[in-house]
Amino acid sequence: GLLGCAPTEKLSQSEMAVEQQILTGLVTDWERAVNSRNVDSMTMFYHRVPDFVGIWSDGRRAQGWEAESTTTVEFLKRTPALNLDVQDPTTQVLTRSVALTTFRHSLDITDSLAGRQLYAGFGTLVWVKDPDDNRWKIHSRQISRNPPAPPPPAPRRR
């Protein structure tokens, strides 16, 4: 849907390089903001629109900016410690107003409901360039968890 509405005029190589450099910096800044656990710092990167989608690592889905904002506040209230490590982010500028970042991540989190958890997974950020201020903003965010490794097989008795 996002690509269908986006202007199709191609970016020059230099324009593409500039946009990718901007987005690379934004991914780093977003990672720092998440680790700060400050709601304003975290959410300043998001496109505050009704069709924002945030998919959390525990499978929760926040549909719309209001739901995402509420979910973020609730998450931070019960999370005294958090360390997100974004690994190998790759950003593709798809059009003048749409870009996609994919990455691996590891997460060390202490949650008052589940205790300390360590896991790895993948993430996807869909960026749109907001026509109101011409800034890149995260329109959709998905963070996944790899399933835990199965336990080793029990030794066989002879």
mmCIF file of N, CA and C in Angstrom, residues 21-134:
data_model
loop_
_atom_site.group_PDB
_atom_site.id
_atom_site.type_symbol
_atom_site.label_atom_id
_atom_site.label_comp_id
_atom_site.label_asym_id
_atom_site.label_seq_id
_atom_site.Cartn_x
_atom_site.Cartn_y
_atom_site.Cartn_z
ATOM 1 N N GLN A 21 22.394 7.551 4.247
ATOM 2 C CA GLN A 21 23.215 8.040 5.357
ATOM 3 C C GLN A 21 22.332 8.614 6.472
ATOM 4 N N ILE A 22 21.310 9.364 6.094
ATOM 5 C CA ILE A 22 20.376 9.908 7.088
ATOM 6 C C ILE A 22 19.694 8.771 7.843
ATOM 7 N N LEU A 23 19.202 7.787 7.111
ATOM 8 C CA LEU A 23 18.494 6.673 7.742
ATOM 9 C C LEU A 23 19.412 5.817 8.609
ATOM 10 N N THR A 24 20.654 5.644 8.199
ATOM 11 C CA THR A 24 21.618 4.904 9.022
ATOM 12 C C THR A 24 21.785 5.596 10.369
ATOM 13 N N GLY A 25 21.896 6.916 10.354
ATOM 14 C CA GLY A 25 21.993 7.672 11.596
ATOM 15 C C GLY A 25 20.729 7.567 12.432
ATOM 16 N N LEU A 26 19.570 7.563 11.777
ATOM 17 C CA LEU A 26 18.306 7.449 12.503
ATOM 18 C C LEU A 26 18.154 6.087 13.174
ATOM 19 N N VAL A 27 18.613 5.030 12.522
ATOM 20 C CA VAL A 27 18.548 3.697 13.135
ATOM 21 C C VAL A 27 19.401 3.678 14.403
ATOM 22 N N THR A 28 20.594 4.237 14.341
ATOM 23 C CA THR A 28 21.467 4.316 15.515
ATOM 24 C C THR A 28 20.821 5.154 16.620
ATOM 25 N N ASP A 29 20.245 6.284 16.242
ATOM 26 C CA ASP A 29 19.588 7.150 17.229
ATOM 27 C C ASP A 29 18.370 6.463 17.845
ATOM 28 N N TRP A 30 17.599 5.715 17.030
ATOM 29 C CA TRP A 30 16.443 4.975 17.536
ATOM 30 C C TRP A 30 16.884 3.915 18.547
ATOM 31 N N GLU A 31 17.959 3.189 18.223
ATOM 32 C CA GLU A 31 18.492 2.171 19.144
ATOM 33 C C GLU A 31 18.876 2.814 20.482
ATOM 34 N N ARG A 32 19.562 3.943 20.442
ATOM 35 C CA ARG A 32 19.935 4.652 21.673
ATOM 36 C C ARG A 32 18.696 5.095 22.451
ATOM 37 N N ALA A 33 17.695 5.575 21.742
ATOM 38 C CA ALA A 33 16.473 6.039 22.394
ATOM 39 C C ALA A 33 15.745 4.884 23.084
ATOM 40 N N VAL A 34 15.682 3.728 22.436
ATOM 41 C CA VAL A 34 15.057 2.559 23.065
ATOM 42 C C VAL A 34 15.810 2.210 24.338
ATOM 43 N N ASN A 35 17.122 2.202 24.267
ATOM 44 C CA ASN A 35 17.931 1.846 25.433
ATOM 45 C C ASN A 35 17.846 2.890 26.550
ATOM 46 N N SER A 36 17.466 4.106 26.210
ATOM 47 C CA SER A 36 17.311 5.149 27.237
ATOM 48 C C SER A 36 16.080 4.913 28.103
ATOM 49 N N ARG A 37 15.128 4.135 27.579
ATOM 50 C CA ARG A 37 13.870 3.844 28.270
ATOM 51 C C ARG A 37 13.062 5.110 28.553
ATOM 52 N N ASN A 38 13.285 6.156 27.792
ATOM 53 C CA ASN A 38 12.537 7.400 27.942
ATOM 54 C C ASN A 38 11.447 7.422 26.865
ATOM 55 N N VAL A 39 10.189 7.499 27.292
ATOM 56 C CA VAL A 39 9.081 7.392 26.341
ATOM 57 C C VAL A 39 9.145 8.466 25.261
ATOM 58 N N ASP A 40 9.485 9.689 25.614
ATOM 59 C CA ASP A 40 9.545 10.751 24.607
ATOM 60 C C ASP A 40 10.662 10.501 23.602
ATOM 61 N N SER A 41 11.819 10.048 24.103
ATOM 62 C CA SER A 41 12.936 9.747 23.204
ATOM 63 C C SER A 41 12.593 8.593 22.270
ATOM 64 N N MET A 42 11.943 7.555 22.819
ATOM 65 C CA MET A 42 11.605 6.386 22.010
ATOM 66 C C MET A 42 10.582 6.720 20.935
ATOM 67 N N THR A 43 9.563 7.445 21.312
ATOM 68 C CA THR A 43 8.438 7.632 20.393
ATOM 69 C C THR A 43 8.624 8.788 19.419
ATOM 70 N N MET A 44 9.660 9.599 19.597
ATOM 71 C CA MET A 44 9.847 10.717 18.670
ATOM 72 C C MET A 44 10.166 10.240 17.250
ATOM 73 N N PHE A 45 10.553 8.981 17.104
ATOM 74 C CA PHE A 45 10.896 8.441 15.788
ATOM 75 C C PHE A 45 9.678 7.925 15.030
ATOM 76 N N TYR A 46 8.532 7.817 15.697
ATOM 77 C CA TYR A 46 7.370 7.167 15.104
ATOM 78 C C TYR A 46 6.456 8.135 14.376
ATOM 79 N N HIS A 47 5.863 7.631 13.315
ATOM 80 C CA HIS A 47 4.885 8.357 12.523
ATOM 81 C C HIS A 47 3.569 8.301 13.300
ATOM 82 N N ARG A 48 3.142 9.399 13.811
ATOM 83 C CA ARG A 48 1.986 9.447 14.724
ATOM 84 C C ARG A 48 0.687 9.537 13.935
ATOM 85 N N VAL A 49 0.340 8.403 13.328
ATOM 86 C CA VAL A 49 -0.847 8.328 12.484
ATOM 87 C C VAL A 49 -1.689 7.117 12.889
ATOM 88 N N PRO A 50 -2.970 7.124 12.535
ATOM 89 C CA PRO A 50 -3.846 6.013 12.914
ATOM 90 C C PRO A 50 -3.449 4.670 12.303
ATOM 91 N N ASP A 51 -2.721 4.663 11.174
ATOM 92 C CA ASP A 51 -2.360 3.380 10.572
ATOM 93 C C ASP A 51 -0.940 2.927 10.921
ATOM 94 N N PHE A 52 -0.329 3.538 11.933
ATOM 95 C CA PHE A 52 0.947 3.027 12.460
ATOM 96 C C PHE A 52 0.705 1.603 12.970
ATOM 97 N N VAL A 53 1.696 0.728 12.771
ATOM 98 C CA VAL A 53 1.620 -0.637 13.296
ATOM 99 C C VAL A 53 2.911 -0.926 14.046
ATOM 100 N N GLY A 54 2.765 -1.370 15.292
ATOM 101 C CA GLY A 54 3.914 -1.781 16.094
ATOM 102 C C GLY A 54 3.716 -3.219 16.551
ATOM 103 N N ILE A 55 4.602 -4.100 16.134
ATOM 104 C CA ILE A 55 4.524 -5.499 16.561
ATOM 105 C C ILE A 55 5.691 -5.732 17.505
ATOM 106 N N TRP A 56 5.345 -6.083 18.740
ATOM 107 C CA TRP A 56 6.309 -6.255 19.818
ATOM 108 C C TRP A 56 6.865 -7.666 19.816
ATOM 109 N N SER A 57 8.026 -7.843 20.452
ATOM 110 C CA SER A 57 8.701 -9.143 20.444
ATOM 111 C C SER A 57 7.896 -10.241 21.126
ATOM 112 N N ASP A 58 6.980 -9.881 22.003
ATOM 113 C CA ASP A 58 6.145 -10.896 22.658
ATOM 114 C C ASP A 58 4.894 -11.211 21.853
ATOM 115 N N GLY A 59 4.784 -10.637 20.653
ATOM 116 C CA GLY A 59 3.665 -10.927 19.774
ATOM 117 C C GLY A 59 2.529 -9.923 19.834
ATOM 118 N N ARG A 60 2.566 -9.012 20.805
ATOM 119 C CA ARG A 60 1.514 -7.994 20.873
ATOM 120 C C ARG A 60 1.563 -7.118 19.633
ATOM 121 N N ARG A 61 0.407 -6.659 19.228
ATOM 122 C CA ARG A 61 0.303 -5.784 18.058
ATOM 123 C C ARG A 61 -0.421 -4.516 18.485
ATOM 124 N N ALA A 62 0.211 -3.395 18.254
ATOM 125 C CA ALA A 62 -0.412 -2.098 18.528
ATOM 126 C C ALA A 62 -0.802 -1.486 17.188
ATOM 127 N N GLN A 63 -2.087 -1.317 16.974
ATOM 128 C CA GLN A 63 -2.591 -0.762 15.728
ATOM 129 C C GLN A 63 -2.962 0.692 15.957
ATOM 130 N N GLY A 64 -2.219 1.593 15.337
ATOM 131 C CA GLY A 64 -2.487 3.025 15.474
ATOM 132 C C GLY A 64 -1.551 3.660 16.486
ATOM 133 N N TRP A 65 -1.306 4.938 16.291
ATOM 134 C CA TRP A 65 -0.374 5.655 17.151
ATOM 135 C C TRP A 65 -0.827 5.654 18.600
ATOM 136 N N GLU A 66 -2.100 5.848 18.868
ATOM 137 C CA GLU A 66 -2.586 5.897 20.249
ATOM 138 C C GLU A 66 -2.313 4.576 20.963
ATOM 139 N N ALA A 67 -2.597 3.464 20.310
ATOM 140 C CA ALA A 67 -2.355 2.150 20.915
ATOM 141 C C ALA A 67 -0.866 1.933 21.152
ATOM 142 N N GLU A 68 -0.032 2.342 20.208
ATOM 143 C CA GLU A 68 1.414 2.181 20.373
ATOM 144 C C GLU A 68 1.924 3.019 21.537
ATOM 145 N N SER A 69 1.462 4.233 21.635
ATOM 146 C CA SER A 69 1.885 5.113 22.718
ATOM 147 C C SER A 69 1.515 4.518 24.077
ATOM 148 N N THR A 70 0.292 4.033 24.215
ATOM 149 C CA THR A 70 -0.168 3.415 25.458
ATOM 150 C C THR A 70 0.638 2.164 25.783
ATOM 151 N N THR A 71 0.870 1.323 24.779
ATOM 152 C CA THR A 71 1.631 0.086 24.975
ATOM 153 C C THR A 71 3.063 0.392 25.387
ATOM 154 N N THR A 72 3.666 1.420 24.805
ATOM 155 C CA THR A 72 5.034 1.809 25.149
ATOM 156 C C THR A 72 5.111 2.259 26.604
ATOM 157 N N VAL A 73 4.176 3.079 27.040
ATOM 158 C CA VAL A 73 4.160 3.558 28.429
ATOM 159 C C VAL A 73 4.012 2.378 29.392
ATOM 160 N N GLU A 74 3.090 1.465 29.094
ATOM 161 C CA GLU A 74 2.889 0.284 29.949
ATOM 162 C C GLU A 74 4.145 -0.580 29.998
ATOM 163 N N PHE A 75 4.778 -0.768 28.852
ATOM 164 C CA PHE A 75 6.007 -1.558 28.758
ATOM 165 C C PHE A 75 7.107 -0.940 29.625
ATOM 166 N N LEU A 76 7.291 0.355 29.524
ATOM 167 C CA LEU A 76 8.358 1.013 30.272
ATOM 168 C C LEU A 76 8.115 1.002 31.780
ATOM 169 N N LYS A 77 6.857 1.040 32.200
ATOM 170 C CA LYS A 77 6.543 1.000 33.629
ATOM 171 C C LYS A 77 6.996 -0.304 34.277
ATOM 172 N N ARG A 78 6.976 -1.386 33.522
ATOM 173 C CA ARG A 78 7.332 -2.685 34.097
ATOM 174 C C ARG A 78 8.727 -3.170 33.666
ATOM 175 N N THR A 79 9.507 -2.282 33.023
ATOM 176 C CA THR A 79 10.813 -2.671 32.491
ATOM 177 C C THR A 79 11.906 -1.782 33.075
ATOM 178 N N PRO A 80 12.507 -2.207 34.198
ATOM 179 C CA PRO A 80 13.546 -1.380 34.805
ATOM 180 C C PRO A 80 14.896 -1.439 34.086
ATOM 181 N N ALA A 81 15.108 -2.466 33.256
ATOM 182 C CA ALA A 81 16.393 -2.585 32.558
ATOM 183 C C ALA A 81 16.157 -3.127 31.154
ATOM 184 N N LEU A 82 16.884 -2.552 30.193
ATOM 185 C CA LEU A 82 16.700 -2.912 28.795
ATOM 186 C C LEU A 82 17.980 -2.604 28.033
ATOM 187 N N ASN A 83 18.435 -3.560 27.229
ATOM 188 C CA ASN A 83 19.561 -3.308 26.346
ATOM 189 C C ASN A 83 19.277 -3.974 25.004
ATOM 190 N N LEU A 84 18.958 -3.163 24.012
ATOM 191 C CA LEU A 84 18.729 -3.616 22.647
ATOM 192 C C LEU A 84 20.021 -3.391 21.870
ATOM 193 N N ASP A 85 20.488 -4.447 21.208
ATOM 194 C CA ASP A 85 21.688 -4.347 20.379
ATOM 195 C C ASP A 85 21.290 -4.650 18.942
ATOM 196 N N VAL A 86 21.164 -3.611 18.114
ATOM 197 C CA VAL A 86 20.831 -3.768 16.700
ATOM 198 C C VAL A 86 22.098 -4.199 15.966
ATOM 199 N N GLN A 87 21.988 -5.276 15.199
ATOM 200 C CA GLN A 87 23.151 -5.838 14.511
ATOM 201 C C GLN A 87 22.908 -5.881 13.003
ATOM 202 N N ASP A 88 23.905 -5.463 12.264
ATOM 203 C CA ASP A 88 23.889 -5.510 10.798
ATOM 204 C C ASP A 88 22.639 -4.898 10.166
ATOM 205 N N PRO A 89 22.292 -3.672 10.533
ATOM 206 C CA PRO A 89 21.116 -3.073 9.891
ATOM 207 C C PRO A 89 21.389 -2.810 8.407
ATOM 208 N N THR A 90 20.401 -3.119 7.600
ATOM 209 C CA THR A 90 20.469 -2.866 6.164
ATOM 210 C C THR A 90 19.266 -2.022 5.793
ATOM 211 N N THR A 91 19.523 -0.875 5.190
ATOM 212 C CA THR A 91 18.431 0.019 4.813
ATOM 213 C C THR A 91 18.387 0.145 3.302
ATOM 214 N N GLN A 92 17.178 0.003 2.769
ATOM 215 C CA GLN A 92 16.932 0.195 1.346
ATOM 216 C C GLN A 92 15.989 1.379 1.192
ATOM 217 N N VAL A 93 16.392 2.351 0.398
ATOM 218 C CA VAL A 93 15.507 3.461 0.066
ATOM 219 C C VAL A 93 14.721 3.003 -1.154
ATOM 220 N N LEU A 94 13.417 2.774 -0.962
ATOM 221 C CA LEU A 94 12.592 2.203 -2.020
ATOM 222 C C LEU A 94 12.036 3.265 -2.957
ATOM 223 N N THR A 95 11.664 4.403 -2.394
ATOM 224 C CA THR A 95 11.187 5.549 -3.174
ATOM 225 C C THR A 95 11.642 6.806 -2.434
ATOM 226 N N ARG A 96 11.267 7.942 -2.942
ATOM 227 C CA ARG A 96 11.601 9.199 -2.261
ATOM 228 C C ARG A 96 10.983 9.283 -0.871
ATOM 229 N N SER A 97 9.925 8.510 -0.623
ATOM 230 C CA SER A 97 9.223 8.648 0.650
ATOM 231 C C SER A 97 9.023 7.342 1.419
ATOM 232 N N VAL A 98 9.635 6.254 0.972
ATOM 233 C CA VAL A 98 9.499 4.967 1.661
ATOM 234 C C VAL A 98 10.855 4.280 1.698
ATOM 235 N N ALA A 99 11.215 3.772 2.887
ATOM 236 C CA ALA A 99 12.469 3.022 3.046
ATOM 237 C C ALA A 99 12.210 1.857 3.994
ATOM 238 N N LEU A 100 13.082 0.871 3.934
ATOM 239 C CA LEU A 100 12.945 -0.337 4.731
ATOM 240 C C LEU A 100 14.284 -0.656 5.385
ATOM 241 N N THR A 101 14.258 -0.877 6.692
ATOM 242 C CA THR A 101 15.456 -1.304 7.417
ATOM 243 C C THR A 101 15.177 -2.676 8.015
ATOM 244 N N THR A 102 16.084 -3.610 7.799
ATOM 245 C CA THR A 102 16.001 -4.929 8.427
ATOM 246 C C THR A 102 17.274 -5.145 9.224
ATOM 247 N N PHE A 103 17.167 -5.914 10.312
ATOM 248 C CA PHE A 103 18.334 -6.141 11.164
ATOM 249 C C PHE A 103 18.129 -7.371 12.033
ATOM 250 N N ARG A 104 19.234 -7.869 12.550
ATOM 251 C CA ARG A 104 19.209 -8.848 13.638
ATOM 252 C C ARG A 104 19.320 -8.044 14.922
ATOM 253 N N HIS A 105 18.940 -8.656 16.029
ATOM 254 C CA HIS A 105 19.109 -7.971 17.299
ATOM 255 C C HIS A 105 19.298 -8.980 18.416
ATOM 256 N N SER A 106 19.882 -8.499 19.492
ATOM 257 C CA SER A 106 19.857 -9.241 20.750
ATOM 258 C C SER A 106 19.239 -8.304 21.767
ATOM 259 N N LEU A 107 18.540 -8.886 22.725
ATOM 260 C CA LEU A 107 17.845 -8.082 23.711
ATOM 261 C C LEU A 107 18.041 -8.701 25.083
ATOM 262 N N ASP A 108 18.477 -7.873 26.009
ATOM 263 C CA ASP A 108 18.614 -8.236 27.421
ATOM 264 C C ASP A 108 17.623 -7.334 28.143
ATOM 265 N N ILE A 109 16.601 -7.949 28.721
ATOM 266 C CA ILE A 109 15.516 -7.160 29.293
ATOM 267 C C ILE A 109 15.127 -7.719 30.655
ATOM 268 N N THR A 110 14.856 -6.827 31.577
ATOM 269 C CA THR A 110 14.306 -7.216 32.873
ATOM 270 C C THR A 110 12.894 -6.667 32.925
ATOM 271 N N ASP A 111 11.955 -7.564 33.089
ATOM 272 C CA ASP A 111 10.534 -7.235 33.073
ATOM 273 C C ASP A 111 9.952 -7.670 34.415
ATOM 274 N N SER A 112 9.190 -6.799 35.064
ATOM 275 C CA SER A 112 8.631 -7.131 36.373
ATOM 276 C C SER A 112 7.664 -8.307 36.304
ATOM 277 N N LEU A 113 7.144 -8.630 35.139
ATOM 278 C CA LEU A 113 6.235 -9.764 34.995
ATOM 279 C C LEU A 113 6.972 -11.071 34.709
ATOM 280 N N ALA A 114 8.012 -11.012 33.887
ATOM 281 C CA ALA A 114 8.678 -12.241 33.439
ATOM 282 C C ALA A 114 10.111 -12.382 33.931
ATOM 283 N N GLY A 115 10.637 -11.413 34.667
ATOM 284 C CA GLY A 115 12.024 -11.485 35.118
ATOM 285 C C GLY A 115 12.980 -11.127 33.999
ATOM 286 N N ARG A 116 14.217 -11.551 34.148
ATOM 287 C CA ARG A 116 15.237 -11.240 33.142
ATOM 288 C C ARG A 116 15.140 -12.225 31.992
ATOM 289 N N GLN A 117 15.209 -11.678 30.797
ATOM 290 C CA GLN A 117 15.141 -12.487 29.588
ATOM 291 C C GLN A 117 16.257 -12.048 28.642
ATOM 292 N N LEU A 118 16.881 -13.015 28.029
ATOM 293 C CA LEU A 118 17.890 -12.776 26.997
ATOM 294 C C LEU A 118 17.428 -13.504 25.744
ATOM 295 N N TYR A 119 17.368 -12.803 24.646
ATOM 296 C CA TYR A 119 17.017 -13.483 23.411
ATOM 297 C C TYR A 119 17.503 -12.676 22.216
ATOM 298 N N ALA A 120 17.424 -13.308 21.077
ATOM 299 C CA ALA A 120 17.813 -12.681 19.814
ATOM 300 C C ALA A 120 16.646 -12.819 18.848
ATOM 301 N N GLY A 121 16.702 -12.062 17.783
ATOM 302 C CA GLY A 121 15.647 -12.139 16.782
ATOM 303 C C GLY A 121 15.943 -11.208 15.629
ATOM 304 N N PHE A 122 14.897 -10.854 14.936
ATOM 305 C CA PHE A 122 15.003 -9.992 13.769
ATOM 306 C C PHE A 122 14.082 -8.795 13.943
ATOM 307 N N GLY A 123 14.372 -7.738 13.213
ATOM 308 C CA GLY A 123 13.536 -6.554 13.261
ATOM 309 C C GLY A 123 13.367 -5.948 11.880
ATOM 310 N N THR A 124 12.257 -5.265 11.714
ATOM 311 C CA THR A 124 11.949 -4.563 10.478
ATOM 312 C C THR A 124 11.370 -3.207 10.837
ATOM 313 N N LEU A 125 11.886 -2.182 10.204
ATOM 314 C CA LEU A 125 11.355 -0.829 10.334
ATOM 315 C C LEU A 125 10.961 -0.344 8.943
ATOM 316 N N VAL A 126 9.725 0.080 8.783
ATOM 317 C CA VAL A 126 9.293 0.710 7.537
ATOM 318 C C VAL A 126 9.250 2.205 7.815
ATOM 319 N N TRP A 127 10.043 2.936 7.054
ATOM 320 C CA TRP A 127 10.145 4.387 7.212
ATOM 321 C C TRP A 127 9.323 5.082 6.131
ATOM 322 N N VAL A 128 8.683 6.181 6.504
ATOM 323 C CA VAL A 128 8.036 7.056 5.522
ATOM 324 C C VAL A 128 8.547 8.473 5.755
ATOM 325 N N LYS A 129 8.621 9.202 4.685
ATOM 326 C CA LYS A 129 9.014 10.605 4.818
ATOM 327 C C LYS A 129 7.734 11.409 5.003
ATOM 328 N N ASP A 130 7.584 11.979 6.173
ATOM 329 C CA ASP A 130 6.376 12.721 6.536
ATOM 330 C C ASP A 130 6.301 13.996 5.693
ATOM 331 N N PRO A 131 5.247 14.161 4.913
ATOM 332 C CA PRO A 131 5.157 15.364 4.070
ATOM 333 C C PRO A 131 4.990 16.651 4.870
ATOM 334 N N ASP A 132 4.565 16.536 6.135
ATOM 335 C CA ASP A 132 4.380 17.741 6.950
ATOM 336 C C ASP A 132 5.703 18.393 7.336
ATOM 337 N N ASP A 133 6.734 17.565 7.606
ATOM 338 C CA ASP A 133 8.014 18.140 8.023
ATOM 339 C C ASP A 133 9.212 17.596 7.231
ATOM 340 N N ASN A 134 8.947 16.742 6.247
ATOM 341 C CA ASN A 134 9.977 16.181 5.364
ATOM 342 C C ASN A 134 11.026 15.369 6.138
#
